[in-house]
XYZ file of C-alpha atoms in Angstrom:
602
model
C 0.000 0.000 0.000
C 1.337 3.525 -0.839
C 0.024 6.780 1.334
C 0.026 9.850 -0.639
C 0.114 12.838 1.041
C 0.390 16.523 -0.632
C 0.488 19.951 1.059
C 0.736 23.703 0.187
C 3.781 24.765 2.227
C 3.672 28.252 3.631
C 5.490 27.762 6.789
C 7.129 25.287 9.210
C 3.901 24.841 10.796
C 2.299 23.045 7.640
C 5.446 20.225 8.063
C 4.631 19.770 11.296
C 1.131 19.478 10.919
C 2.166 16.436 7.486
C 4.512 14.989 10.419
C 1.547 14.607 12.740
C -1.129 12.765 10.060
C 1.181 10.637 8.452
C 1.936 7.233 9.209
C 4.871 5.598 10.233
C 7.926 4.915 7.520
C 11.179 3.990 6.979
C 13.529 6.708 5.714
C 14.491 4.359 2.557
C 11.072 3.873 1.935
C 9.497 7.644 1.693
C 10.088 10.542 -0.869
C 9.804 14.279 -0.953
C 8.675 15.868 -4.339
C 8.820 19.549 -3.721
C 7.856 21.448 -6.822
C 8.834 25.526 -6.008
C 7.225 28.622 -7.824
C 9.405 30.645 -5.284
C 12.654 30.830 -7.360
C 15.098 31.767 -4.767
C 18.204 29.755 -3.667
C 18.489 31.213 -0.121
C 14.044 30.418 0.215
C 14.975 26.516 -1.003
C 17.990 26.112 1.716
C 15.535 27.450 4.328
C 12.958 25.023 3.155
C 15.735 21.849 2.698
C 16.451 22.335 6.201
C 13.035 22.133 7.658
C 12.864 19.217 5.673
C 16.095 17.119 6.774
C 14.905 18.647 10.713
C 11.847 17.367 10.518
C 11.617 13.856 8.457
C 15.646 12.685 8.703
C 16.584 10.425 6.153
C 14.251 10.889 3.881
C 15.292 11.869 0.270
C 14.078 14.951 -1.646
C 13.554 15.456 -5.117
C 13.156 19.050 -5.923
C 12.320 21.086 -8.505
C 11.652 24.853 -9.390
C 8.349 24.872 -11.581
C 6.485 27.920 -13.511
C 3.428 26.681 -12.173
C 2.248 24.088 -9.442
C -0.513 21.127 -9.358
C -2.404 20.183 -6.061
C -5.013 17.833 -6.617
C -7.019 18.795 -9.733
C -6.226 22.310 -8.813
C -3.271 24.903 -10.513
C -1.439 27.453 -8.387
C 1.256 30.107 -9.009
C 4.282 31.096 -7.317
C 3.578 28.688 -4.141
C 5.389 25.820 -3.304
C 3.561 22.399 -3.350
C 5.160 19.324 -1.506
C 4.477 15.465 -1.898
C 5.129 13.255 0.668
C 5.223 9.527 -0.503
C 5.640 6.247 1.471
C 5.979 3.082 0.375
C 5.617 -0.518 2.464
C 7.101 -2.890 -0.035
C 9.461 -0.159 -2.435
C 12.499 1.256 -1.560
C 13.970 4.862 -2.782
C 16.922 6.148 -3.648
C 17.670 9.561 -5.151
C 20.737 11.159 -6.999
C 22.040 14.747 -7.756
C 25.085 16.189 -10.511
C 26.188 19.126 -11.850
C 25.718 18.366 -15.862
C 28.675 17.399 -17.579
C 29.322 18.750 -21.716
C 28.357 14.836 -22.316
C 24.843 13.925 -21.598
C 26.281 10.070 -20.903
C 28.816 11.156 -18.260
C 25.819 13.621 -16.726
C 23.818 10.292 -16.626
C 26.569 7.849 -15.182
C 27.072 10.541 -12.372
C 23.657 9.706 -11.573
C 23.596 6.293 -11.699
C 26.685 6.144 -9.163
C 24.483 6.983 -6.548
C 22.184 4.860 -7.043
C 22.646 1.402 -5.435
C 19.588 -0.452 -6.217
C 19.355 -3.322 -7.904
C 15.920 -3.838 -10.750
C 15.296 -0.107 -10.552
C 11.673 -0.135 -11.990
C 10.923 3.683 -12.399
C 13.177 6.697 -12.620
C 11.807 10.125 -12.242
C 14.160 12.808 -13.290
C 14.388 16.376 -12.499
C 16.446 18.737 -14.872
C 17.472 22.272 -15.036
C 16.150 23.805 -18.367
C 17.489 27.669 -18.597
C 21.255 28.442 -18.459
C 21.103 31.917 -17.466
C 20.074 33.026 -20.744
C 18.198 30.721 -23.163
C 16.503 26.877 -22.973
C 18.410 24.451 -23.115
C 18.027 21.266 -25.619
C 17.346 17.879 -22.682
C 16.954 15.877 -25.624
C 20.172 14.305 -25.493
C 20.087 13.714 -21.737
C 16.950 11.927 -21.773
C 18.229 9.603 -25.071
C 21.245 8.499 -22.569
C 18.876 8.197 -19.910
C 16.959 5.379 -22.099
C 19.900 4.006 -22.802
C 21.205 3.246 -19.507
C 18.574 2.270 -17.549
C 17.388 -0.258 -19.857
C 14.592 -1.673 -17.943
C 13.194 1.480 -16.374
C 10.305 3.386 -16.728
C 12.019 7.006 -17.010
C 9.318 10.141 -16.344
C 9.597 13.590 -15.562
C 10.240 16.899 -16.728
C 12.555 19.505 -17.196
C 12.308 22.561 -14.685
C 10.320 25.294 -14.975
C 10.748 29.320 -13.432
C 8.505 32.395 -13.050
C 8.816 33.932 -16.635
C 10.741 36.716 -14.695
C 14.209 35.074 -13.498
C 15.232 33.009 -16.296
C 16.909 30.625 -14.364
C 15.850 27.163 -13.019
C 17.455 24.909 -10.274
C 16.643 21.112 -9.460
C 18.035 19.711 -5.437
C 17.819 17.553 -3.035
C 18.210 17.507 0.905
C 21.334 19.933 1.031
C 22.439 20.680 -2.495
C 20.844 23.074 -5.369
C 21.886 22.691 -8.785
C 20.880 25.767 -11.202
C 22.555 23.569 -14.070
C 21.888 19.930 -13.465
C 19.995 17.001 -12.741
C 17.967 15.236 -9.818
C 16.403 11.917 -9.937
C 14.437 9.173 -7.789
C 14.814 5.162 -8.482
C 12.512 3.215 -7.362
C 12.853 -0.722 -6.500
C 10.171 -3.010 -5.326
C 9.098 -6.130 -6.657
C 4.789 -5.499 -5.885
C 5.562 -1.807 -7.160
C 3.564 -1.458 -10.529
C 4.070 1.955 -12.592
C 2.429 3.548 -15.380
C 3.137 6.696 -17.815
C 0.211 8.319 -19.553
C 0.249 10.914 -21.872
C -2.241 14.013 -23.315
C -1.365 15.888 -25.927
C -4.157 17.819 -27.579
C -1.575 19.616 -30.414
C -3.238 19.338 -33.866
C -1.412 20.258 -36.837
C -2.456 23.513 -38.737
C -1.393 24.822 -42.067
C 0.909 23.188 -44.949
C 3.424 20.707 -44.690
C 7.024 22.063 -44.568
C 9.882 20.061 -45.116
C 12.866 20.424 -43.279
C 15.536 21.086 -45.863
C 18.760 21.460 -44.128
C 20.104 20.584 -40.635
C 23.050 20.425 -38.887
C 23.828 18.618 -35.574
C 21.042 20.957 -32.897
C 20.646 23.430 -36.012
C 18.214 23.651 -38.743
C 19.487 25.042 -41.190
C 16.566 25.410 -43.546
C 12.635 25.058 -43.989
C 11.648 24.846 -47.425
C 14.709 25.972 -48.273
C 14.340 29.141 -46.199
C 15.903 29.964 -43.187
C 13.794 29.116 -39.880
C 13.369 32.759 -39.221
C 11.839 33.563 -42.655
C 9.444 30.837 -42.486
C 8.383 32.054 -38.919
C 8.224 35.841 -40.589
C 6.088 34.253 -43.444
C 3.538 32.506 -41.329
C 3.299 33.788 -37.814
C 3.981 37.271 -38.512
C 6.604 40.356 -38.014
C 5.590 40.811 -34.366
C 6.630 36.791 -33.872
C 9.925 36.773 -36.002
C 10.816 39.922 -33.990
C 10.725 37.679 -30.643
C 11.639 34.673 -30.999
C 11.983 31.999 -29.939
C 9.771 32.855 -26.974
C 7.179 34.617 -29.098
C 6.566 30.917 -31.006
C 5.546 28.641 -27.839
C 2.129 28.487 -28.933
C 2.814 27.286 -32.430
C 5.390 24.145 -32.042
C 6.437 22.345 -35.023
C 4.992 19.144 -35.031
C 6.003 15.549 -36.010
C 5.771 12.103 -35.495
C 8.000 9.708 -33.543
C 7.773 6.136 -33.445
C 3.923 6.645 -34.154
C 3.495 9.451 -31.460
C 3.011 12.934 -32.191
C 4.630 15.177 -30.810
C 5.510 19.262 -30.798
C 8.585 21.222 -30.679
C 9.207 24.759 -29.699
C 12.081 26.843 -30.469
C 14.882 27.050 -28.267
C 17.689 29.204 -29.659
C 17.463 31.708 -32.619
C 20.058 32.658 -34.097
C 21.427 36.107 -35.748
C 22.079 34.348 -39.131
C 18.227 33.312 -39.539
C 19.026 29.805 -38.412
C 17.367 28.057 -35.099
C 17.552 24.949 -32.423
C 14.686 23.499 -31.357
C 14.349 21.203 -28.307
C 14.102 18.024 -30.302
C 16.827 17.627 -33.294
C 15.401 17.312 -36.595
C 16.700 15.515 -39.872
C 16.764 17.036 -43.631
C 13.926 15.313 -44.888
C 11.517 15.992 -42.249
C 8.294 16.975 -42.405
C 6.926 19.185 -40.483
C 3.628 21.272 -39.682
C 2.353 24.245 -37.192
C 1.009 22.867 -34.911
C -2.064 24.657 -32.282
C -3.640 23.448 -29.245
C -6.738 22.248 -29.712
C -9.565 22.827 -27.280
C -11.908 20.244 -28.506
C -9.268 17.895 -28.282
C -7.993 18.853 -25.097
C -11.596 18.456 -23.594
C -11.949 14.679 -25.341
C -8.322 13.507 -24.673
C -8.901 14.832 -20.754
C -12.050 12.541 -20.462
C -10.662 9.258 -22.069
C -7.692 9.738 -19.635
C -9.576 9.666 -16.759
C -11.053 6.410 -18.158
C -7.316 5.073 -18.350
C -6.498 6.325 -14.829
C -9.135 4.891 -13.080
C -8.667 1.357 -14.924
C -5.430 1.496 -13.394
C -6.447 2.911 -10.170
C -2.838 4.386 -9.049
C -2.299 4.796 -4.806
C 0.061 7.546 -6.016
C -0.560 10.490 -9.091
C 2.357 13.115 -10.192
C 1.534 15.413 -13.093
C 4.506 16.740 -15.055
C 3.137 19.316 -17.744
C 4.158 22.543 -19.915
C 3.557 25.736 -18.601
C 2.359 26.698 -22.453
C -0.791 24.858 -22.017
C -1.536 27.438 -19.063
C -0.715 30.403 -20.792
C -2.868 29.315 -23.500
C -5.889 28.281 -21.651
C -5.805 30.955 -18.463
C -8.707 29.896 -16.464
C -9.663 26.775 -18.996
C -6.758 24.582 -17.785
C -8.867 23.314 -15.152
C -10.557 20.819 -17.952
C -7.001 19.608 -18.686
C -6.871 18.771 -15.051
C -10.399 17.312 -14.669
C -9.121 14.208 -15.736
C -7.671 13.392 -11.811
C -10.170 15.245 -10.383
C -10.408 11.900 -7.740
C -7.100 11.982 -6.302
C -7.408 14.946 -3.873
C -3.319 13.992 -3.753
C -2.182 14.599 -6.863
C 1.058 16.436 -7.219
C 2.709 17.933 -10.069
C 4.168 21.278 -11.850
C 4.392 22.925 -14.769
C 7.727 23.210 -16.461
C 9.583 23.251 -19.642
C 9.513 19.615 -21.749
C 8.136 16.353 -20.108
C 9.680 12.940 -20.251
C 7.187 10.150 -21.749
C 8.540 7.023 -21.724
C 5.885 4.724 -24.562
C 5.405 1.176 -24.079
C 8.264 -1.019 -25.452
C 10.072 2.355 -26.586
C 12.889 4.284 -25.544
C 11.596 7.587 -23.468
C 11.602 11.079 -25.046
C 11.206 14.493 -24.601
C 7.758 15.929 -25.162
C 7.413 19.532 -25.162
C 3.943 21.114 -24.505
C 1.800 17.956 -23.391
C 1.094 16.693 -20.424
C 2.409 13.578 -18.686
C 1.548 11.743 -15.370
C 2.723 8.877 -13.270
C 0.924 6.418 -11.596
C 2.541 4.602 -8.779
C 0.880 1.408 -6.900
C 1.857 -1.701 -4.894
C -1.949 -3.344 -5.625
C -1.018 -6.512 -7.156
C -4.383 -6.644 -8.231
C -3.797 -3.439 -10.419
C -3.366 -3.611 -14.474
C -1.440 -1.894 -16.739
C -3.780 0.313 -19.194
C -3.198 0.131 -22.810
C -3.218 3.029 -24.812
C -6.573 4.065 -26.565
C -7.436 6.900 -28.588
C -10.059 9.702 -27.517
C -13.385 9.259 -27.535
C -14.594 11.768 -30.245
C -18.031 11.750 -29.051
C -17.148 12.967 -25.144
C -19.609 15.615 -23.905
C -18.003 18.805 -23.183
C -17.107 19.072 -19.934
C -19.156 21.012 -16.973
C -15.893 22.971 -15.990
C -15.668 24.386 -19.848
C -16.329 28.339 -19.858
C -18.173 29.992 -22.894
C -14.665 31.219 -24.164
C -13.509 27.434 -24.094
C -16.631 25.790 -25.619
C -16.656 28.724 -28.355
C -12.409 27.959 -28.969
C -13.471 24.403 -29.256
C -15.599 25.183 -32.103
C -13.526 27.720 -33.652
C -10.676 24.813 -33.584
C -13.277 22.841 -35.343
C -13.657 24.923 -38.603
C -9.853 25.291 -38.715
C -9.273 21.840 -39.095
C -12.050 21.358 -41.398
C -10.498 24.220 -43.560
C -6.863 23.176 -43.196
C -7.575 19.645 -44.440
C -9.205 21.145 -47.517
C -6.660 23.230 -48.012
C -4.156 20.446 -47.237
C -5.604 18.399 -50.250
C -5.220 20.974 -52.385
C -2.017 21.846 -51.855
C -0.907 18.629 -52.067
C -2.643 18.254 -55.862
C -0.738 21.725 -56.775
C 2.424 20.122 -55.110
C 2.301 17.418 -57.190
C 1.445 19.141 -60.328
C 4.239 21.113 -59.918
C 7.037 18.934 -59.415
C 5.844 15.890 -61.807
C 6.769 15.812 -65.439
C 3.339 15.791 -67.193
C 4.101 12.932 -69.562
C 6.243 10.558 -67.544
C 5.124 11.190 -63.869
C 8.846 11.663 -63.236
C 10.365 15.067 -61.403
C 10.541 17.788 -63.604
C 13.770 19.988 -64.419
C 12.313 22.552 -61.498
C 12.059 19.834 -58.786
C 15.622 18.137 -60.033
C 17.338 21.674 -59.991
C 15.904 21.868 -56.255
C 16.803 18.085 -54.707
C 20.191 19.018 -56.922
C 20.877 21.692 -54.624
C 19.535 20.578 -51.585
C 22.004 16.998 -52.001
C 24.798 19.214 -52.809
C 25.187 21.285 -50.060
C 24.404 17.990 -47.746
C 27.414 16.189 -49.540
C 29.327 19.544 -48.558
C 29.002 19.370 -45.019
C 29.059 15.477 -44.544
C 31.784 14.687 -47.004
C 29.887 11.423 -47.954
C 29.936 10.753 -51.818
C 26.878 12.354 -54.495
C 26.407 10.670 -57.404
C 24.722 12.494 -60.454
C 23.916 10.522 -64.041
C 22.488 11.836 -66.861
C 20.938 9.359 -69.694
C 19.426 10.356 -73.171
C 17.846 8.365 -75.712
C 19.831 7.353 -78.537
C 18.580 9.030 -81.822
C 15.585 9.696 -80.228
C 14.542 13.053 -83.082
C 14.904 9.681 -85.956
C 12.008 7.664 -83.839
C 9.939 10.535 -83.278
C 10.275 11.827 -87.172
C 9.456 8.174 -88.658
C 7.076 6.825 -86.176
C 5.137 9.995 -85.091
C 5.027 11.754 -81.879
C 1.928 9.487 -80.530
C 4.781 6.883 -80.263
C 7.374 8.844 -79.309
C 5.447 9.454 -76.627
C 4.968 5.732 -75.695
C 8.626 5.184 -75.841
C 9.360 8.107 -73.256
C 6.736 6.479 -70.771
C 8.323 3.424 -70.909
C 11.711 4.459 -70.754
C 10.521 6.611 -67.787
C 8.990 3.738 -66.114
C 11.773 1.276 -66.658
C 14.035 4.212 -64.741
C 11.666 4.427 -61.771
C 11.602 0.734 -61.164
C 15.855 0.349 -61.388
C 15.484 2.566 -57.981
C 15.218 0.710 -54.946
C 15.909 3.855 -52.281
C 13.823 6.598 -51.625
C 16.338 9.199 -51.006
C 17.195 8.299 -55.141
C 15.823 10.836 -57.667
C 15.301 10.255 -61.543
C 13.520 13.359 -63.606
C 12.932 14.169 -66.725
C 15.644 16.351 -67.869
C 14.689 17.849 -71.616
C 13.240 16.055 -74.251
C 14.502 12.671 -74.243
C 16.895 13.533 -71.564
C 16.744 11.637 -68.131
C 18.888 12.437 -65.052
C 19.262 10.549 -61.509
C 20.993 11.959 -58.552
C 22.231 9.460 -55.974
C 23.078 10.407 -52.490
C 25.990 8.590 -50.645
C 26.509 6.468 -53.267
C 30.130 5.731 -54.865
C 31.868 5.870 -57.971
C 32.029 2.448 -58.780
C 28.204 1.430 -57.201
C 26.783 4.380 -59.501
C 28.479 2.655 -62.761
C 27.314 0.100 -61.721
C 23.700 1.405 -61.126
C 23.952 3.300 -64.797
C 24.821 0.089 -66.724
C 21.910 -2.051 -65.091
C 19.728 1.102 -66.343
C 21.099 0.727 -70.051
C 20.523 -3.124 -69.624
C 16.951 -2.635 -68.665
C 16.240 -0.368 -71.562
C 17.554 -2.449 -74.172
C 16.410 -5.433 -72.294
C 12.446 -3.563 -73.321
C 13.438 -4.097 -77.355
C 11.381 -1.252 -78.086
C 11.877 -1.579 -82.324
C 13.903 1.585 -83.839
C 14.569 0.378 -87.489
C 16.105 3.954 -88.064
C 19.058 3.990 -85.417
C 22.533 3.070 -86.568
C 23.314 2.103 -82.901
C 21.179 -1.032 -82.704
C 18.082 -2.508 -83.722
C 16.144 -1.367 -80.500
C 16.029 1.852 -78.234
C 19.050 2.219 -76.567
C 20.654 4.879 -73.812
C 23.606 6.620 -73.702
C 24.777 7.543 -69.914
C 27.366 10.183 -68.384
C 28.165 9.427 -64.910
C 29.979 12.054 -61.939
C 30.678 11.141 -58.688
C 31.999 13.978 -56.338
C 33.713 12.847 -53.319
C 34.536 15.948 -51.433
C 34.765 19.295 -52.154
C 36.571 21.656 -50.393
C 36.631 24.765 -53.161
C 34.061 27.310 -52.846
C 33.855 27.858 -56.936
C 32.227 24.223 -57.306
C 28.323 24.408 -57.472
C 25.604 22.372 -58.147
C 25.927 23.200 -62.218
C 29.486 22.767 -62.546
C 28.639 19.453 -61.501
C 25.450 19.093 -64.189
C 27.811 20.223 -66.727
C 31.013 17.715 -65.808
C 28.123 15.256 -66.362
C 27.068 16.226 -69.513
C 30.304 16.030 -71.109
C 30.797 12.560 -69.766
C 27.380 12.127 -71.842
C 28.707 13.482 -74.806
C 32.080 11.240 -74.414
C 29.949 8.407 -74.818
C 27.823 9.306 -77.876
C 31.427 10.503 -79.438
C 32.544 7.336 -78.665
C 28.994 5.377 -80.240
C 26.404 5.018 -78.247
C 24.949 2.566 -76.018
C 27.452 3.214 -72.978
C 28.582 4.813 -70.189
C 31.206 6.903 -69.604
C 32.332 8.187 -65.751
C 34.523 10.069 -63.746
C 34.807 10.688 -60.410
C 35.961 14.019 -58.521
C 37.956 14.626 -55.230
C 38.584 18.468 -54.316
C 38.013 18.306 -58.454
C 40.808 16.493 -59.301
C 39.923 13.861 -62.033
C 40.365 10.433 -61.214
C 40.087 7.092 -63.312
């Protein structure tokens, strides 16, 4: 059995008075939570001694927060303190500095830990530095990675919007820049992470063009700040990136969704966000969604009361309180049973999903649900009930955003088709269903300036039908036309990746680009395309090359390239006189070269 017990501390007097109703304990079997709106070192080391004073021996786990959770009830600059105590689970907790290297930072913490079949971890970080967020991503990867067999929950701190600095302790240290966590151990003790989101994505897809390490480089091949300009406004641009919390980008990971804010803009248009993203990417705006909000808060109470937890801590993002004022109290509704709920609002929650390695969330809200009932089941996930009535602590404002939401998701999934038909028409070759030139000249330059920062090989071919004009002029245009689609076709099935690109260059002109792929693999890849076309035997009695259609192919792979006056079309053009080697030389080949700081080789 756990006992739960969760107080607003003012004074001394409201320790005493938790000392006086609770029931007996061991110290290695309790836990302080203590989640602070009062950001001030000097008020914690006050408090940390009343604490040690008063319950000796048992561990804290403390955490500055921009807002605080009492029962199914938000509060603001107060101080809210959990007292948990376990019969058959013992506690240990852990506090570093954090090191440049997220594993070291996590290894620190594990040193301290001397349990054995630690089932649940919750962790504590500090999330400004003085000046700016800072990305936890990487700390909660390593986190994942050591503890193995954990369930790993939290959140990163949160502060009063005023300060701009955070600090995490524990009975007798504070850390502004570091890390505090709790392990858990107990064979009976069951454990369970949910998870609201209620983030719905808004607008076009964008497509994360360039990134570097923490950096993205590029949205739709504009800088971060431009795109932010283009769709949010002057006023947002001008501010950022605390002026964007309320519009994360949004993507999916390992089939959750999930949002990201900005964390770091930079002077050269360029920004970090608290999760890394990869070129290729796609992202959307994202919005918080007060229908959803209202149906996700009902099905979790389902979920939570399934489980029926002897314990309840709510780790959230202050955004969702900024957004919703007053109206947060139907995000909370969902606990609205466990008068001992504890929790805080801070900066990026920990979810750890089923089977998964944990990760950083950023405006959602996460819980955990602690219980030694053996009788008690873990709760699948579900999705929302989309019928849920709206809930009685909705105010007019909320019930009229939840229908304004409504119509913008309605509109912005019309829109979304559409766009997606333009897209389409405006990259695809009309004929062939290939990339155009436009869309080739893009992915061209997009590759290109990858391969320049990664140093891993670009390949680039460029094919054209052998006397193609003689085909068209003796057997009409109708079957000229047929020729091209097969040709095309034949192409797109010699492609097995989907980072690979073949367009439609000109007329009868064809080009591939091929990132990270060698010299000798794209030879190889250009002969098994000439094969495959003569392999069709597509009849052209008027060639003097052969009896059938055949290709000609120039190949270029670039290696590295460490002189500013190479570009993109210097590299088109080294390919296109590799093309014209091998119709010099008669047709029906292919003729390569391969560059390294553009020094021809073999």
């Amino acid at each position: 059995m756990i006992t739960s017990k969760t107080i607003r501390y003012k004074s001394r007097e409201d320790l005493c008075s938790l000392l006086k109703n609770c029931p007996a304990y061991q110290p290695g079997q309790a836990l302080f939570q203590v989640f602070c709106g009062i950001i001030e070192p000097d008020y914690i080391s006050r408090l940390q001694h009343e604490l040690r004073s008063l319950f000796p021996g048992v561990p804290v786990c403390g955490v500055t927060s921009a807002a605080e959770i009492i029962g199914d009830k938000a509060a603001s600059d107060e101080v809210v303190i959990n007292l948990t105590i376990f019969q058959k689970t013992y506690v240990k907790t852990s506090l570093v500095a954090h090191d440049p290297d997220p594993e070291k930072t996590v290894c620190h913490l594990a040193e301290h830990l001397d349990l054995t079949d630690i089932k649940c971890l919750v962790v504590f970080s500090s999330s400004f530095n003085g000046y700016q967020l800072t990305n936890g991503e990487p700390f909660v990867r390593a986190l994942g990675a050591y503890f193995e067999q954990a369930l790993v929950c939290g959140s990163l701190a949160g502060e009063d919007n005023v300060h701009r600095r955070t600090f995490v302790f524990d009975n007798e240290r504070i850390e502004p820049y570091g890390a505090v966590c709790a392990a858990f151990s107990g064979k009976e003790l069951k454990v369970q992470n949910f998870y609201n989101f209620g983030w719905v994505p808004i607008g076009k897809r964008l497509l994360i063009t360039d990134a570097d390490e923490e950096r993205v480089v590029a949205i739709d091949n504009q800088t971060p700040a431009e795109i932010y300009r283009r769709y949010l406004g002057e006023e947002v641009a001008k501010n950022l990136p605390m002026s964007a919390i309320d519009f994360p980008l949004m993507t999916n990971r390992d089939d959750v969704e999930m949002a990201a804010y900005m964390v770091q803009a930079n002077s050269d248009g360029t920004a970090s966000f608290i999760h890394r993203f990869a070129a290729g990417e796609t992202v959307q705006f994202g919005y918080c969604h007060a229908g959803v909000i209202a149906q996700e808060s009902a099905t979790l109470a389902t979920r939570i009361n399934t489980f029926k937890p002897q314990a309840l801590f709510v780790y959230t993002c202050i955004s969702r309180k900024w957004l919703f004022c007053d109206d947060i109290l139907v995000d909370l509704a969902a606990w609205r049973d466990y008068e001992h709920a504890a929790g805080f609002f801070g900066y990026g929650e920990i979810y750890h999903p089923p089977g998964k390695l944990p990760q950083l969330f950023s405006q959602s809200l996460t819980l955990l649900g602690m219980t030694e009932d053996v009788h008690s089941e873990v709760v699948e996930e579900s999705q929302p009930n989309l019928q849920t009535q709206p809930s009685p602590t909705e105010t007019r404002r909320f019930r009229t955003l939840r229908v304004l939401h409504h119509l913008v998701e309605a509109t912005t999934r019309e829109i979304e088709i559409m766009s997606e038909e333009f897209r389409h028409l405006a990259v695809k070759d009309s004929l062939t269903g290939l990339a155009n030139r436009r869309h080739f000249d893009e992915i061209m330059e997009t590759e290109f300036m990858r391969h320049k920062r990664s140093h891993l090989p670009l390949s680039i071919i460029i094919c054209d039908i052998d006397k193609f004009k003689q085909y068209n002029d003796n057997f009409g245009h109708v079957k000229g036309d047929e020729c091209l689609n097969k040709v095309a076709q034949t192409f797109g099935s010699v492609l097995r990746r989907d980072i690979d690109l073949v367009a439609r260059y000109g007329g009868e002109e064809f080009a591939f680009i091929l990132p990270m792929t060698d010299y000798p693999e794209a030879m190889v890849i250009a002969e098994s395309v000439r094969l495959a076309i003569m392999a069709l035997e597509i009849p052209h009695d008027y060639s003097t090359v052969a009896p059938y259609i055949t290709i000609s192919a120039g190949v270029l792979t670039i290696d590295v390239d460490e002189e500013a006056k190479l570009n993109s079309s210097n590299l088109i053009d080294e390919c296109d006189k590799n093309l014209y080697l091998a119709k010099r030389q008669g047709r029906n080949r292919v003729v390569g070269k391969r560059l390294i700081c553009r020094a021809e080789i073999g």
